[in-house]
Amino acid sequence: EVHLVESGGGLVRPGGSLRLSCAASGFTFSSYSMSWFRQAPGKGLEWLSYIVISGGTTYYADSVKGRFTISRDGAENSLFLHMNSLRAEDTAVYYCARDHLGGVFDHWGQGTLVTVSS
Amino acid sequence: DIQMTQSPSSLSASIGARVSITCRASQSITRNLSWYQQKPGRAPKLLIYVASNLQSGVPSRFSGSGSGTDFTLTISGLQREDFATYYCQQSYSTPWTFGQGTKVEI
């Protein structure tokens, strides 16, 4: 069974940094591209970033470009999101998800909450 | 960026009812449209992809249609477990974008 488990969320001050992790199991991690999404409290879903199978190509939403970095470690079956220069508007539940078919996401983690506040 | 607009934003329906939610893209996305269901405190769940393909394990009362800019998600025979928020999402080009959601209530 496919499992994605996010971790690393928490309370951080504006301007601070955080690294989110997504542990994958139940499938061949190295065969799938992956993405990060977020959902602010009471709001809709927002795609943030995408990394291809090899890790050699990445894409970002304008809202996080230059501040967030996506990466993956095939040996650890893990996906990461390095977040810098955090702002109050980055407060959200962050989800990782598996790419089923080029922008279609068939499995999602349970999410990890990031709160940016002084 | 491609803007996705869902309607209605919310609806009330009874058990057994037939419900339709529409999604309009700001430009043609051919058939690159997915539908997700999300319940409070839970992760999104993929229901439909490429406009009309039912994801494995999803009940057949869910169906999708459309192409170009206009799409529809239909639930035929609403069940109690279907009360949730539904999102459309385009996978035609990055940034992949979602509709604002449609909350289906009793």
Short mmCIF file of C-alpha atoms in Angstrom, two decimals:
data_model
loop_
_atom_site.label_atom_id
_atom_site.label_comp_id
_atom_site.label_asym_id
_atom_site.label_seq_id
_atom_site.Cartn_x
_atom_site.Cartn_y
_atom_site.Cartn_z
CA GLU A 1 0.00 0.00 0.00
CA VAL A 2 1.29 3.44 -0.92
CA HIS A 3 2.14 5.63 2.05
CA LEU A 4 3.39 9.19 2.12
CA VAL A 5 4.17 10.69 5.52
CA GLU A 6 5.13 14.34 5.91
CA SER A 7 7.08 15.69 8.85
CA GLY A 8 9.01 18.77 9.84
CA GLY A 9 6.21 21.26 10.26
CA GLY A 10 5.91 23.55 13.23
CA LEU A 11 5.99 27.13 14.44
CA VAL A 12 8.60 29.40 12.89
CA ARG A 13 9.18 33.15 13.05
CA PRO A 14 8.84 35.33 9.95
CA GLY A 15 12.08 35.24 7.99
CA GLY A 16 12.94 31.82 9.36
CA SER A 17 13.58 28.51 7.66
CA LEU A 18 12.17 25.03 7.82
CA ARG A 19 12.75 21.72 6.05
CA LEU A 20 9.82 19.45 5.36
CA SER A 21 10.27 15.75 4.67
CA CYS A 22 8.01 13.24 2.99
CA ALA A 23 8.78 9.58 3.60
CA ALA A 24 7.52 7.30 0.84
CA SER A 25 6.78 3.59 1.10
CA GLY A 26 4.78 0.91 -0.66
CA PHE A 27 5.95 1.83 -4.16
CA THR A 28 9.13 2.33 -6.17
CA PHE A 29 9.88 5.92 -5.21
CA SER A 30 12.56 6.29 -7.87
CA SER A 31 9.97 5.68 -10.61
CA TYR A 32 7.70 8.62 -9.83
CA SER A 33 7.86 12.37 -10.05
CA MET A 34 6.61 14.13 -6.93
CA SER A 35 5.11 17.43 -5.85
CA TRP A 36 4.40 19.63 -2.85
CA PHE A 37 1.12 21.42 -2.28
CA ARG A 38 -0.29 23.54 0.51
CA GLN A 39 -3.61 24.63 1.89
CA ALA A 40 -3.94 27.75 4.02
CA PRO A 41 -6.51 27.57 6.84
CA GLY A 42 -10.00 27.56 5.37
CA LYS A 43 -8.66 28.03 1.83
CA GLY A 44 -8.22 25.98 -1.31
CA LEU A 45 -5.35 23.92 -2.66
CA GLU A 46 -2.20 25.44 -4.09
CA TRP A 47 0.48 23.60 -6.06
CA LEU A 48 3.99 24.65 -5.00
CA SER A 49 6.70 22.58 -6.59
CA TYR A 50 7.46 19.52 -8.73
CA ILE A 51 10.52 17.34 -9.15
CA VAL A 52 11.04 14.79 -11.90
CA ILE A 53 12.17 11.23 -11.35
CA SER A 54 15.87 11.98 -11.75
CA GLY A 55 15.71 15.09 -9.61
CA GLY A 56 17.36 16.98 -12.44
CA THR A 57 14.39 19.18 -13.29
CA THR A 58 12.25 21.14 -10.89
CA TYR A 59 9.35 23.57 -11.20
CA TYR A 60 8.00 26.16 -8.78
CA ALA A 61 4.99 28.36 -8.30
CA ASP A 62 5.80 32.06 -8.47
CA SER A 63 4.69 32.43 -4.84
CA VAL A 64 7.64 30.35 -3.61
CA LYS A 65 10.22 30.62 -6.39
CA GLY A 66 13.58 31.67 -5.01
CA ARG A 67 12.55 30.88 -1.42
CA PHE A 68 11.66 27.18 -1.51
CA THR A 69 13.75 24.31 -2.89
CA ILE A 70 12.47 20.83 -3.65
CA SER A 71 14.78 17.84 -3.56
CA ARG A 72 14.66 14.07 -3.28
CA ASP A 73 16.82 11.25 -1.97
CA GLY A 74 16.27 7.93 -3.69
CA ALA A 75 18.34 6.02 -1.17
CA GLU A 76 16.09 7.25 1.64
CA ASN A 77 12.85 7.17 -0.40
CA SER A 78 12.27 10.73 0.69
CA LEU A 79 11.13 14.03 -0.72
CA PHE A 80 12.09 17.34 0.82
CA LEU A 81 11.02 20.97 0.75
CA HIS A 82 13.51 23.48 2.03
CA MET A 83 11.69 26.70 2.93
CA ASN A 84 13.52 29.98 3.51
CA SER A 85 12.44 33.56 4.17
CA LEU A 86 9.11 32.36 5.51
CA ARG A 87 6.21 34.77 5.66
CA ALA A 88 2.92 34.81 7.53
CA GLU A 89 1.15 33.94 4.29
CA ASP A 90 3.11 30.68 4.11
CA THR A 91 1.07 29.40 7.06
CA ALA A 92 -0.67 26.29 5.78
CA VAL A 93 -0.89 22.53 5.82
CA TYR A 94 1.74 21.20 3.43
CA TYR A 95 1.14 18.01 1.47
CA CYS A 96 3.40 15.85 -0.63
CA ALA A 97 1.85 13.85 -3.47
CA ARG A 98 2.81 11.27 -6.06
CA ASP A 99 2.50 12.14 -9.73
CA HIS A 100 0.37 9.55 -11.49
CA LEU A 101 0.25 11.01 -14.97
CA GLY A 102 2.06 14.29 -15.52
CA GLY A 103 0.29 16.64 -13.17
CA VAL A 104 -2.29 14.16 -11.88
CA PHE A 105 -1.71 13.19 -8.24
CA ASP A 106 -3.01 9.84 -7.09
CA HIS A 107 -1.61 9.55 -3.58
CA TRP A 108 -1.22 12.28 -0.95
CA GLY A 109 0.28 12.39 2.50
CA GLN A 110 -1.72 13.44 5.54
CA GLY A 111 -0.08 16.84 5.64
CA THR A 112 2.08 18.76 8.09
CA LEU A 113 1.16 22.15 9.51
CA VAL A 114 3.52 25.09 9.17
CA THR A 115 2.72 28.19 11.17
CA VAL A 116 4.69 31.37 10.54
CA SER A 117 4.18 33.80 13.38
CA SER A 118 6.13 35.97 15.76
CA ASP B 1 -1.46 31.16 -15.48
CA ILE B 2 -4.63 29.23 -16.24
CA GLN B 3 -7.52 30.23 -14.01
CA MET B 4 -10.01 27.57 -12.95
CA THR B 5 -13.49 28.61 -11.89
CA GLN B 6 -15.93 26.23 -10.24
CA SER B 7 -19.63 26.64 -9.77
CA PRO B 8 -21.44 26.62 -7.55
CA SER B 9 -19.22 27.41 -4.56
CA SER B 10 -21.56 25.35 -2.40
CA LEU B 11 -24.70 23.32 -2.74
CA SER B 12 -27.15 21.46 -0.59
CA ALA B 13 -28.54 18.13 -1.68
CA SER B 14 -30.28 15.08 -0.30
CA ILE B 15 -29.15 11.51 -0.11
CA GLY B 16 -29.84 9.86 -3.45
CA ALA B 17 -29.80 13.11 -5.41
CA ARG B 18 -27.94 13.67 -8.65
CA VAL B 19 -25.42 16.48 -8.31
CA SER B 20 -23.35 18.29 -10.93
CA ILE B 21 -20.41 20.62 -10.41
CA THR B 22 -18.93 22.60 -13.25
CA CYS B 23 -15.39 23.81 -13.82
CA ARG B 24 -14.33 26.34 -16.42
CA ALA B 25 -10.75 27.01 -17.53
CA SER B 26 -9.58 30.44 -18.68
CA GLN B 27 -8.16 28.82 -21.84
CA SER B 28 -8.37 25.44 -23.50
CA ILE B 29 -6.79 22.66 -21.47
CA THR B 30 -7.93 19.93 -23.88
CA ARG B 31 -8.86 17.10 -21.48
CA ASN B 32 -6.17 17.71 -18.86
CA LEU B 33 -8.58 18.04 -15.96
CA SER B 34 -8.77 16.13 -12.70
CA TRP B 35 -11.30 16.12 -9.87
CA TYR B 36 -10.43 15.64 -6.20
CA GLN B 37 -12.57 15.11 -3.12
CA GLN B 38 -11.49 16.48 0.24
CA LYS B 39 -13.08 15.89 3.62
CA PRO B 40 -12.34 18.11 6.64
CA GLY B 41 -8.91 17.44 8.10
CA ARG B 42 -8.07 14.95 5.37
CA ALA B 43 -5.86 14.94 2.30
CA PRO B 44 -7.38 15.33 -1.17
CA LYS B 45 -8.40 12.13 -2.94
CA LEU B 46 -8.19 11.73 -6.71
CA LEU B 47 -11.56 10.84 -8.25
CA ILE B 48 -11.32 11.53 -11.97
CA TYR B 49 -8.40 12.24 -14.31
CA VAL B 50 -8.10 13.20 -17.96
CA ALA B 51 -11.63 14.60 -17.69
CA SER B 52 -13.50 11.31 -17.55
CA ASN B 53 -11.25 8.50 -16.32
CA LEU B 54 -12.38 7.03 -13.02
CA GLN B 55 -9.51 6.48 -10.60
CA SER B 56 -9.13 2.94 -9.34
CA GLY B 57 -11.32 2.25 -6.33
CA VAL B 58 -13.63 5.22 -6.85
CA PRO B 59 -17.34 4.33 -6.98
CA SER B 60 -18.97 4.40 -10.39
CA ARG B 61 -21.56 6.96 -9.23
CA PHE B 62 -18.82 9.52 -9.89
CA SER B 63 -18.34 10.55 -13.51
CA GLY B 64 -16.63 13.34 -15.39
CA SER B 65 -17.13 14.93 -18.76
CA GLY B 66 -15.98 17.83 -20.87
CA SER B 67 -13.09 19.09 -22.94
CA GLY B 68 -11.53 22.39 -23.92
CA THR B 69 -12.66 24.87 -21.29
CA ASP B 70 -15.82 23.37 -19.77
CA PHE B 71 -15.98 20.33 -17.52
CA THR B 72 -18.50 18.65 -15.24
CA LEU B 73 -18.30 16.30 -12.29
CA THR B 74 -21.52 14.37 -11.69
CA ILE B 75 -22.44 12.30 -8.66
CA SER B 76 -25.36 10.02 -9.48
CA GLY B 77 -27.06 8.99 -6.27
CA LEU B 78 -25.40 11.00 -3.53
CA GLN B 79 -24.29 8.97 -0.54
CA ARG B 80 -23.63 10.21 2.98
CA GLU B 81 -19.89 9.71 2.55
CA ASP B 82 -19.92 12.03 -0.50
CA PHE B 83 -20.51 15.15 1.55
CA ALA B 84 -17.20 16.93 1.11
CA THR B 85 -15.47 19.66 -0.87
CA TYR B 86 -14.62 18.98 -4.50
CA TYR B 87 -11.80 20.61 -6.47
CA CYS B 88 -10.98 20.60 -10.16
CA GLN B 89 -7.33 20.92 -11.23
CA GLN B 90 -5.75 21.48 -14.62
CA SER B 91 -2.63 19.55 -15.60
CA TYR B 92 -2.24 21.19 -19.01
CA SER B 93 0.59 23.51 -17.99
CA THR B 94 2.48 24.64 -14.92
CA PRO B 95 1.67 26.24 -12.62
CA TRP B 96 -0.97 23.56 -12.11
CA THR B 97 -3.99 25.32 -10.74
CA PHE B 98 -7.14 24.39 -8.85
CA GLY B 99 -10.65 25.69 -8.78
CA GLN B 100 -11.74 27.37 -5.56
CA GLY B 101 -13.73 24.32 -4.48
CA THR B 102 -17.37 23.30 -4.22
CA LYS B 103 -18.70 22.29 -0.83
CA VAL B 104 -21.45 19.67 -1.01
CA GLU B 105 -23.65 19.72 2.08
CA ILE B 106 -26.73 17.92 3.25
#
